[in-house]
Coordinates of C-alpha atoms in Angstrom, one line a residue:
M1 CA 257.4 80.4 7.0
K2 CA 261.0 81.2 6.4
Y3 CA 263.8 78.7 6.9
F4 CA 267.5 79.0 7.5
I5 CA 269.7 76.1 6.3
I6 CA 273.4 75.0 6.9
I7 CA 275.3 74.1 3.8
D8 CA 279.0 73.4 3.9
N9 CA 279.2 74.7 7.5
S10 CA 277.8 78.1 6.7
Q11 CA 274.2 79.5 7.2
H12 CA 272.1 80.5 4.4
G13 CA 268.6 82.0 4.3
P14 CA 266.0 82.9 5.0
Y15 CA 264.2 80.8 2.2
T16 CA 260.6 79.9 1.6
M17 CA 259.8 76.3 0.9
E18 CA 259.3 77.2 -2.8
E19 CA 262.8 78.7 -2.9
M20 CA 264.3 75.7 -1.2
R21 CA 262.8 73.2 -3.7
G22 CA 265.2 74.2 -6.5
M23 CA 268.3 73.8 -4.3
Y24 CA 270.3 70.6 -3.8
L25 CA 269.3 69.5 -0.3
T26 CA 269.3 66.2 1.5
H27 CA 267.1 64.8 4.3
S28 CA 270.0 65.5 6.7
T29 CA 270.5 69.2 5.8
P30 CA 270.4 71.3 9.0
V31 CA 267.5 73.7 9.2
W32 CA 266.0 76.2 11.6
H33 CA 262.8 78.4 11.6
E34 CA 261.3 80.7 14.1
G35 CA 259.8 78.7 16.9
L36 CA 262.5 76.1 17.0
V37 CA 264.8 76.1 20.1
D38 CA 267.8 74.7 18.1
W39 CA 268.7 73.5 14.7
T40 CA 267.3 70.2 13.3
T41 CA 267.3 68.3 10.0
I42 CA 264.9 68.6 7.2
E43 CA 263.7 65.0 7.9
R44 CA 262.6 66.1 11.3
I45 CA 260.1 68.7 9.9
P46 CA 257.5 66.5 8.2
A47 CA 255.7 69.1 6.1
L48 CA 259.0 70.5 4.7
C49 CA 260.4 67.0 4.0
R50 CA 257.1 66.0 2.2
Y51 CA 257.2 69.3 0.1
L52 CA 260.9 68.9 -0.8
F53 CA 261.2 65.1 -1.2
G54 CA 257.8 63.7 -1.3
S55 CA 258.7 61.1 1.3
P56 CA 257.5 60.2 4.8
T57 CA 259.7 61.3 7.7
P58 CA 260.4 60.2 11.2
P59 CA 258.3 61.8 14.0
A60 CA 258.9 65.6 14.3
Q61 CA 260.9 67.1 17.2
P62 CA 258.6 68.2 20.0
A63 CA 257.3 71.7 19.6
A64 CA 259.2 74.4 21.6
P65 CA 257.9 77.5 23.2
A66 CA 257.7 80.5 20.8
Q67 CA 261.0 82.1 21.7
R68 CA 263.8 83.4 19.5
P69 CA 266.8 80.9 19.8
V70 CA 270.2 82.0 20.8
P71 CA 272.8 81.1 18.2
P72 CA 274.7 78.0 19.3
A73 CA 277.8 78.8 21.3
Q74 CA 281.3 78.2 19.9
G75 CA 282.1 74.6 19.8
A76 CA 278.5 73.8 18.9
P77 CA 277.9 71.4 15.9
Y78 CA 278.3 74.2 13.4
G79 CA 281.0 76.1 15.3
Q80 CA 281.9 79.8 14.6
Q81 CA 280.5 79.6 11.0
F82 CA 277.1 80.5 12.4
R83 CA 275.4 83.8 11.3
S84 CA 272.5 85.1 13.2
P85 CA 269.1 84.9 11.3
Q86 CA 269.0 88.7 11.0
Q87 CA 272.1 88.8 8.7
P88 CA 271.5 88.7 4.9
S89 CA 272.7 85.7 3.0
E90 CA 272.9 84.6 -0.6
H91 CA 269.7 84.4 -2.7
P92 CA 268.9 80.9 -3.9
S93 CA 269.2 82.1 -7.5
A94 CA 273.0 82.4 -6.8
H95 CA 273.0 78.5 -6.5
L96 CA 273.1 76.6 -9.8
N97 CA 270.7 73.6 -10.2
P98 CA 272.4 70.4 -11.5
K99 CA 269.2 69.3 -13.3
T100 CA 269.2 72.4 -15.5
W101 CA 272.8 71.9 -16.6
M102 CA 272.4 68.2 -17.2
V103 CA 269.6 68.9 -19.7
N104 CA 271.8 71.6 -21.4
A105 CA 274.8 69.2 -21.5
I106 CA 272.7 66.5 -23.1
V107 CA 271.2 69.0 -25.7
V108 CA 274.7 70.3 -26.5
T109 CA 276.0 66.7 -27.0
V110 CA 273.1 65.8 -29.4
L111 CA 273.5 69.0 -31.3
G112 CA 277.2 68.5 -31.5
V113 CA 276.8 65.0 -33.0
H114 CA 274.8 66.6 -35.9
T115 CA 276.7 69.8 -36.4
S116 CA 280.1 69.9 -34.8
I117 CA 282.3 67.3 -33.1
I118 CA 283.8 70.0 -31.0
G119 CA 280.4 70.9 -29.6
M120 CA 279.8 67.3 -28.8
I121 CA 283.1 67.1 -26.9
F122 CA 282.1 70.2 -24.8
G123 CA 278.7 68.6 -24.1
I124 CA 280.4 65.4 -22.9
L125 CA 282.7 67.5 -20.7
A126 CA 279.7 69.3 -19.3
I127 CA 277.9 66.0 -18.5
F128 CA 281.0 64.9 -16.5
R129 CA 281.1 68.1 -14.6
V130 CA 277.4 67.9 -13.6
N131 CA 278.0 64.4 -12.4
K132 CA 280.9 65.5 -10.4
S133 CA 278.8 68.2 -8.9
K134 CA 276.1 65.8 -7.9
N135 CA 278.8 63.6 -6.2
M136 CA 280.3 66.5 -4.3
A137 CA 277.2 68.3 -3.2
P138 CA 276.5 66.3 0.1
Y139 CA 280.0 67.2 1.5
D140 CA 281.4 70.1 -0.5
F141 CA 278.8 72.6 -1.6
D142 CA 281.3 75.2 -2.9
G143 CA 283.1 72.5 -4.9
S144 CA 279.8 71.3 -6.3
Q145 CA 278.8 74.9 -7.4
S146 CA 282.3 75.4 -8.9
A147 CA 281.8 72.2 -11.0
L148 CA 278.4 73.5 -12.1
R149 CA 279.9 76.8 -13.2
R150 CA 282.4 74.9 -15.3
A151 CA 279.6 72.7 -16.7
R152 CA 277.8 76.0 -17.7
I153 CA 280.9 77.2 -19.5
F154 CA 281.2 73.9 -21.4
C155 CA 277.5 74.1 -22.4
I156 CA 277.8 77.7 -23.6
L157 CA 281.0 76.8 -25.6
G158 CA 279.2 73.6 -26.9
Y159 CA 276.2 75.8 -28.2
V160 CA 278.6 78.2 -29.8
F161 CA 280.5 75.5 -31.6
A162 CA 277.2 73.7 -32.6
A163 CA 276.0 77.0 -34.1
I164 CA 279.3 77.5 -36.0
G165 CA 279.0 73.9 -37.2
F166 CA 275.4 74.5 -38.4
V167 CA 276.3 77.7 -40.3
G168 CA 279.3 75.9 -41.8
S169 CA 277.2 73.0 -42.9
M170 CA 274.6 75.3 -44.6
L171 CA 277.3 77.1 -46.4
I172 CA 278.9 73.9 -47.7
L173 CA 275.4 72.6 -48.8
R174 CA 274.8 75.9 -50.6
D175 CA 278.1 75.7 -52.4
V176 CA 277.5 72.0 -53.4
G177 CA 274.1 73.1 -54.7
N178 CA 275.7 75.8 -56.8
V179 CA 278.3 73.4 -58.2
L180 CA 275.5 70.9 -59.2
S181 CA 273.5 73.6 -60.9
L182 CA 276.5 74.6 -63.0
Q183 CA 277.0 71.0 -64.1
D184 CA 273.5 71.0 -65.6
L185 CA 274.5 73.8 -67.9
F186 CA 277.2 71.6 -69.6

């Protein structure tokens, strides 16, 4: 089954349940699928809620006759931002996952401690951005994705500086080894 969702007052989809699992969604995210008369929330579709969150849900909305819904009129809960289900939307891979970038930010910070203080600083900045994204996601999806893009940039810069620090450390150790071997000659 394909689902359409509303994030930040704009419609996205269709997505399968597997595609939706990697997205940052809440129990109250509006959702629609063929067979529903109107939009509902994820918590009102027990199978979807259990699959995404592993939690029980309130009773489902009564089943509607199998008819294609008419998009809500202007002034409906989601206003003029509604796009009909036939229109293409962004693919879920366009959305960044906060969990992925939090792991990268932590790895960059640890690598930075061992190789380059600058890499560690970029890792810490990335952690702050990921946390900002998680806090913004329920009410500002675009702002959340923007914070994750910045976190991704900080992670990449952190990896670069950690690599430079590692190479520099190896060169210094090599030079120290050469100096020590020269002292043995005298």
